[in-house]
Amino acid sequence: MRIGLLCIGKTDDKEITSLISYYLTRLPKHWNFEITEIPDVKNAKNLSPELLKKEEAKLFLNHIDKNDLVIILDEKGKQLTSREFARKIDTWMTSSVKKVHLLIGGAYGFSEEIYDRANEKMSLSKMTFTHQMIRLFIVEQIYRADQILQGKPYHND
């Protein structure tokens, strides 16, 4: 199984990048985890939020195959505990899912095309965070899920 994080734009905060790297080195190799930073849409400032989301959707869809599982990280999504998230990853592995994409949208969220393509919506919190911070949080939660599935003491209930 491969897990990928698809995001719009680059992470330009060195501290966040450093923390993401810290967890990336600890992820299990068999998950083949990768982060794909999709370049920002050109002339985004000249587009309405709806048009910008449509352009971002085209970029996302260029990275997704028809059989891939797509999970969007969205404020309207279901909130999971870390153990529930770990069980979800375990289910993906045992049900022969080949590729899972976790999507972090741009500043205005996702277009209807992405909502329609998504298999699930997941929320990390009721609070709002920067898109760069969400990258760190989801990478840490993926690492935490691995530790839970291995029965290691990283996660304390």
PDB file of C-alpha atoms in Angstrom:
ATOM      1  CA  MET A   1       0.000   0.000   0.000  1.00  0.00           C
ATOM      2  CA  ARG A   2       1.088   3.543  -0.715  1.00  0.00           C
ATOM      3  CA  ILE A   3      -0.054   6.574   1.235  1.00  0.00           C
ATOM      4  CA  GLY A   4       0.340   9.980  -0.326  1.00  0.00           C
ATOM      5  CA  LEU A   5      -0.336  13.469   0.904  1.00  0.00           C
ATOM      6  CA  LEU A   6      -1.379  15.838  -1.884  1.00  0.00           C
ATOM      7  CA  CYS A   7      -1.275  19.545  -1.035  1.00  0.00           C
ATOM      8  CA  ILE A   8      -1.531  22.830  -2.841  1.00  0.00           C
ATOM      9  CA  GLY A   9       1.575  24.990  -2.512  1.00  0.00           C
ATOM     10  CA  LYS A  10       4.884  24.588  -0.732  1.00  0.00           C
ATOM     11  CA  THR A  11       5.615  24.592   2.967  1.00  0.00           C
ATOM     12  CA  ASP A  12       7.823  27.613   3.444  1.00  0.00           C
ATOM     13  CA  ASP A  13       8.070  27.550   7.238  1.00  0.00           C
ATOM     14  CA  LYS A  14      11.439  25.997   8.142  1.00  0.00           C
ATOM     15  CA  GLU A  15      10.314  24.847  11.588  1.00  0.00           C
ATOM     16  CA  ILE A  16       7.276  23.030  10.188  1.00  0.00           C
ATOM     17  CA  THR A  17       9.394  21.517   7.400  1.00  0.00           C
ATOM     18  CA  SER A  18      11.901  20.300   9.976  1.00  0.00           C
ATOM     19  CA  LEU A  19       9.191  18.669  12.098  1.00  0.00           C
ATOM     20  CA  ILE A  20       7.610  17.023   9.056  1.00  0.00           C
ATOM     21  CA  SER A  21      11.028  15.607   8.128  1.00  0.00           C
ATOM     22  CA  TYR A  22      11.425  14.310  11.683  1.00  0.00           C
ATOM     23  CA  TYR A  23       8.283  12.157  11.334  1.00  0.00           C
ATOM     24  CA  LEU A  24       8.902  11.216   7.697  1.00  0.00           C
ATOM     25  CA  THR A  25      12.117   9.428   8.658  1.00  0.00           C
ATOM     26  CA  ARG A  26      10.172   7.348  11.182  1.00  0.00           C
ATOM     27  CA  LEU A  27       7.340   6.183   8.942  1.00  0.00           C
ATOM     28  CA  PRO A  28       7.344   2.538   7.899  1.00  0.00           C
ATOM     29  CA  LYS A  29       8.986   2.035   4.517  1.00  0.00           C
ATOM     30  CA  HIS A  30       6.264  -0.397   3.367  1.00  0.00           C
ATOM     31  CA  TRP A  31       3.702   2.426   3.403  1.00  0.00           C
ATOM     32  CA  ASN A  32       5.725   4.185   0.694  1.00  0.00           C
ATOM     33  CA  PHE A  33       4.566   7.519   2.070  1.00  0.00           C
ATOM     34  CA  GLU A  34       5.187  10.597  -0.036  1.00  0.00           C
ATOM     35  CA  ILE A  35       4.199  14.229   0.054  1.00  0.00           C
ATOM     36  CA  THR A  36       3.382  15.864  -3.257  1.00  0.00           C
ATOM     37  CA  GLU A  37       3.290  19.632  -3.164  1.00  0.00           C
ATOM     38  CA  ILE A  38       1.293  20.797  -6.157  1.00  0.00           C
ATOM     39  CA  PRO A  39       2.445  24.239  -7.358  1.00  0.00           C
ATOM     40  CA  ASP A  40       0.053  27.109  -6.681  1.00  0.00           C
ATOM     41  CA  VAL A  41      -2.263  28.038  -9.529  1.00  0.00           C
ATOM     42  CA  LYS A  42      -0.756  30.788 -11.664  1.00  0.00           C
ATOM     43  CA  ASN A  43      -2.506  34.156 -11.436  1.00  0.00           C
ATOM     44  CA  ALA A  44      -4.579  32.880  -8.507  1.00  0.00           C
ATOM     45  CA  LYS A  45      -5.137  36.425  -7.266  1.00  0.00           C
ATOM     46  CA  ASN A  46      -7.060  37.193 -10.451  1.00  0.00           C
ATOM     47  CA  LEU A  47      -9.492  34.286  -9.946  1.00  0.00           C
ATOM     48  CA  SER A  48     -12.627  34.118  -7.851  1.00  0.00           C
ATOM     49  CA  PRO A  49     -12.549  31.545  -5.026  1.00  0.00           C
ATOM     50  CA  GLU A  50     -14.811  29.224  -7.054  1.00  0.00           C
ATOM     51  CA  LEU A  51     -12.630  29.404 -10.165  1.00  0.00           C
ATOM     52  CA  LEU A  52      -9.501  28.917  -8.074  1.00  0.00           C
ATOM     53  CA  LYS A  53     -10.966  25.777  -6.474  1.00  0.00           C
ATOM     54  CA  LYS A  54     -11.829  24.425  -9.935  1.00  0.00           C
ATOM     55  CA  GLU A  55      -8.283  25.030 -11.173  1.00  0.00           C
ATOM     56  CA  GLU A  56      -6.861  23.364  -8.057  1.00  0.00           C
ATOM     57  CA  ALA A  57      -9.217  20.418  -8.626  1.00  0.00           C
ATOM     58  CA  LYS A  58      -7.732  19.867 -12.086  1.00  0.00           C
ATOM     59  CA  LEU A  59      -4.263  19.776 -10.548  1.00  0.00           C
ATOM     60  CA  PHE A  60      -5.332  17.320  -7.839  1.00  0.00           C
ATOM     61  CA  LEU A  61      -7.059  15.036 -10.324  1.00  0.00           C
ATOM     62  CA  ASN A  62      -3.882  14.843 -12.439  1.00  0.00           C
ATOM     63  CA  HIS A  63      -2.299  12.938  -9.527  1.00  0.00           C
ATOM     64  CA  ILE A  64      -5.189  10.564  -8.801  1.00  0.00           C
ATOM     65  CA  ASP A  65      -5.988   7.339 -10.628  1.00  0.00           C
ATOM     66  CA  LYS A  66      -9.529   6.010 -10.863  1.00  0.00           C
ATOM     67  CA  ASN A  67      -8.927   3.169  -8.385  1.00  0.00           C
ATOM     68  CA  ASP A  68      -7.141   5.274  -5.772  1.00  0.00           C
ATOM     69  CA  LEU A  69      -8.798   5.892  -2.418  1.00  0.00           C
ATOM     70  CA  VAL A  70      -9.229   9.633  -1.844  1.00  0.00           C
ATOM     71  CA  ILE A  71      -9.618  11.098   1.638  1.00  0.00           C
ATOM     72  CA  ILE A  72     -10.055  14.850   1.861  1.00  0.00           C
ATOM     73  CA  LEU A  73      -9.015  16.661   5.000  1.00  0.00           C
ATOM     74  CA  ASP A  74     -11.953  18.980   5.447  1.00  0.00           C
ATOM     75  CA  GLU A  75     -13.644  20.797   8.292  1.00  0.00           C
ATOM     76  CA  LYS A  76     -16.928  19.062   7.365  1.00  0.00           C
ATOM     77  CA  GLY A  77     -15.360  15.627   7.659  1.00  0.00           C
ATOM     78  CA  LYS A  78     -15.637  13.000  10.343  1.00  0.00           C
ATOM     79  CA  GLN A  79     -13.380  13.361  13.344  1.00  0.00           C
ATOM     80  CA  LEU A  80     -11.519  10.239  14.412  1.00  0.00           C
ATOM     81  CA  THR A  81      -9.477   9.361  17.454  1.00  0.00           C
ATOM     82  CA  SER A  82      -5.885   8.328  16.807  1.00  0.00           C
ATOM     83  CA  ARG A  83      -6.840   4.692  17.445  1.00  0.00           C
ATOM     84  CA  GLU A  84      -9.749   4.922  14.988  1.00  0.00           C
ATOM     85  CA  PHE A  85      -7.411   6.400  12.395  1.00  0.00           C
ATOM     86  CA  ALA A  86      -4.925   3.568  13.002  1.00  0.00           C
ATOM     87  CA  ARG A  87      -7.721   1.001  12.525  1.00  0.00           C
ATOM     88  CA  LYS A  88      -8.708   2.761   9.297  1.00  0.00           C
ATOM     89  CA  ILE A  89      -5.154   2.448   7.957  1.00  0.00           C
ATOM     90  CA  ASP A  90      -5.094  -1.195   9.038  1.00  0.00           C
ATOM     91  CA  THR A  91      -8.358  -1.763   7.150  1.00  0.00           C
ATOM     92  CA  TRP A  92      -6.889  -0.162   4.036  1.00  0.00           C
ATOM     93  CA  MET A  93      -3.885  -2.484   4.253  1.00  0.00           C
ATOM     94  CA  THR A  94      -5.930  -5.640   4.778  1.00  0.00           C
ATOM     95  CA  SER A  95      -8.465  -4.785   2.067  1.00  0.00           C
ATOM     96  CA  SER A  96      -5.754  -4.535  -0.595  1.00  0.00           C
ATOM     97  CA  VAL A  97      -6.046  -0.794  -1.184  1.00  0.00           C
ATOM     98  CA  LYS A  98      -3.091   0.044  -3.404  1.00  0.00           C
ATOM     99  CA  LYS A  99      -2.965   3.838  -3.084  1.00  0.00           C
ATOM    100  CA  VAL A 100      -4.495   6.246  -0.578  1.00  0.00           C
ATOM    101  CA  HIS A 101      -4.374   9.976  -1.190  1.00  0.00           C
ATOM    102  CA  LEU A 102      -4.941  12.405   1.673  1.00  0.00           C
ATOM    103  CA  LEU A 103      -5.768  15.818   0.217  1.00  0.00           C
ATOM    104  CA  ILE A 104      -5.168  19.213   1.775  1.00  0.00           C
ATOM    105  CA  GLY A 105      -6.885  21.907  -0.245  1.00  0.00           C
ATOM    106  CA  GLY A 106      -5.983  25.495  -0.846  1.00  0.00           C
ATOM    107  CA  ALA A 107      -7.101  28.531   1.127  1.00  0.00           C
ATOM    108  CA  TYR A 108     -10.719  28.204  -0.016  1.00  0.00           C
ATOM    109  CA  GLY A 109     -11.060  24.446   0.393  1.00  0.00           C
ATOM    110  CA  PHE A 110     -12.202  22.058  -2.319  1.00  0.00           C
ATOM    111  CA  SER A 111     -14.375  22.300  -5.418  1.00  0.00           C
ATOM    112  CA  GLU A 112     -17.434  20.148  -5.967  1.00  0.00           C
ATOM    113  CA  GLU A 113     -15.380  17.966  -8.339  1.00  0.00           C
ATOM    114  CA  ILE A 114     -13.121  16.974  -5.450  1.00  0.00           C
ATOM    115  CA  TYR A 115     -16.034  16.428  -3.043  1.00  0.00           C
ATOM    116  CA  ASP A 116     -17.615  14.182  -5.687  1.00  0.00           C
ATOM    117  CA  ARG A 117     -14.377  12.222  -6.219  1.00  0.00           C
ATOM    118  CA  ALA A 118     -13.598  11.792  -2.514  1.00  0.00           C
ATOM    119  CA  ASN A 119     -14.279   8.450  -0.896  1.00  0.00           C
ATOM    120  CA  GLU A 120     -14.282  10.015   2.572  1.00  0.00           C
ATOM    121  CA  LYS A 121     -13.984  13.339   4.365  1.00  0.00           C
ATOM    122  CA  MET A 122     -11.939  13.544   7.543  1.00  0.00           C
ATOM    123  CA  SER A 123     -11.488  16.452   9.933  1.00  0.00           C
ATOM    124  CA  LEU A 124      -8.498  16.782  12.232  1.00  0.00           C
ATOM    125  CA  SER A 125     -10.213  19.318  14.484  1.00  0.00           C
ATOM    126  CA  LYS A 126     -13.165  21.656  14.813  1.00  0.00           C
ATOM    127  CA  MET A 127     -10.590  24.432  14.970  1.00  0.00           C
ATOM    128  CA  THR A 128      -9.009  26.032  11.914  1.00  0.00           C
ATOM    129  CA  PHE A 129      -5.272  25.634  11.302  1.00  0.00           C
ATOM    130  CA  THR A 130      -2.972  26.765   8.531  1.00  0.00           C
ATOM    131  CA  HIS A 131      -2.599  24.356   5.642  1.00  0.00           C
ATOM    132  CA  GLN A 132       1.083  24.048   6.495  1.00  0.00           C
ATOM    133  CA  MET A 133       0.319  23.011  10.078  1.00  0.00           C
ATOM    134  CA  ILE A 134      -2.184  20.417   8.880  1.00  0.00           C
ATOM    135  CA  ARG A 135       0.623  18.783   6.886  1.00  0.00           C
ATOM    136  CA  LEU A 136       2.592  18.337  10.082  1.00  0.00           C
ATOM    137  CA  PHE A 137      -0.419  17.118  12.058  1.00  0.00           C
ATOM    138  CA  ILE A 138      -1.403  14.449   9.519  1.00  0.00           C
ATOM    139  CA  VAL A 139       2.169  13.183   9.119  1.00  0.00           C
ATOM    140  CA  GLU A 140       2.450  12.895  12.904  1.00  0.00           C
ATOM    141  CA  GLN A 141      -0.889  11.059  13.050  1.00  0.00           C
ATOM    142  CA  ILE A 142       0.259   8.621  10.379  1.00  0.00           C
ATOM    143  CA  TYR A 143       3.387   7.949  12.439  1.00  0.00           C
ATOM    144  CA  ARG A 144       1.241   7.590  15.558  1.00  0.00           C
ATOM    145  CA  ALA A 145      -1.025   5.127  13.722  1.00  0.00           C
ATOM    146  CA  ASP A 146       1.996   3.008  12.849  1.00  0.00           C
ATOM    147  CA  GLN A 147       3.103   2.981  16.482  1.00  0.00           C
ATOM    148  CA  ILE A 148      -0.408   2.029  17.631  1.00  0.00           C
ATOM    149  CA  LEU A 149      -0.604  -0.800  15.082  1.00  0.00           C
ATOM    150  CA  GLN A 150       2.791  -2.088  16.246  1.00  0.00           C
ATOM    151  CA  GLY A 151       1.754  -1.914  19.898  1.00  0.00           C
ATOM    152  CA  LYS A 152       4.560   0.499  20.721  1.00  0.00           C
ATOM    153  CA  PRO A 153       4.302   2.910  23.665  1.00  0.00           C
ATOM    154  CA  TYR A 154       4.326   6.191  21.674  1.00  0.00           C
ATOM    155  CA  HIS A 155       0.542   6.646  22.044  1.00  0.00           C
ATOM    156  CA  ASN A 156      -0.930   6.903  25.528  1.00  0.00           C
ATOM    157  CA  ASP A 157      -4.686   6.755  26.076  1.00  0.00           C
TER     158      ASP A 157
END
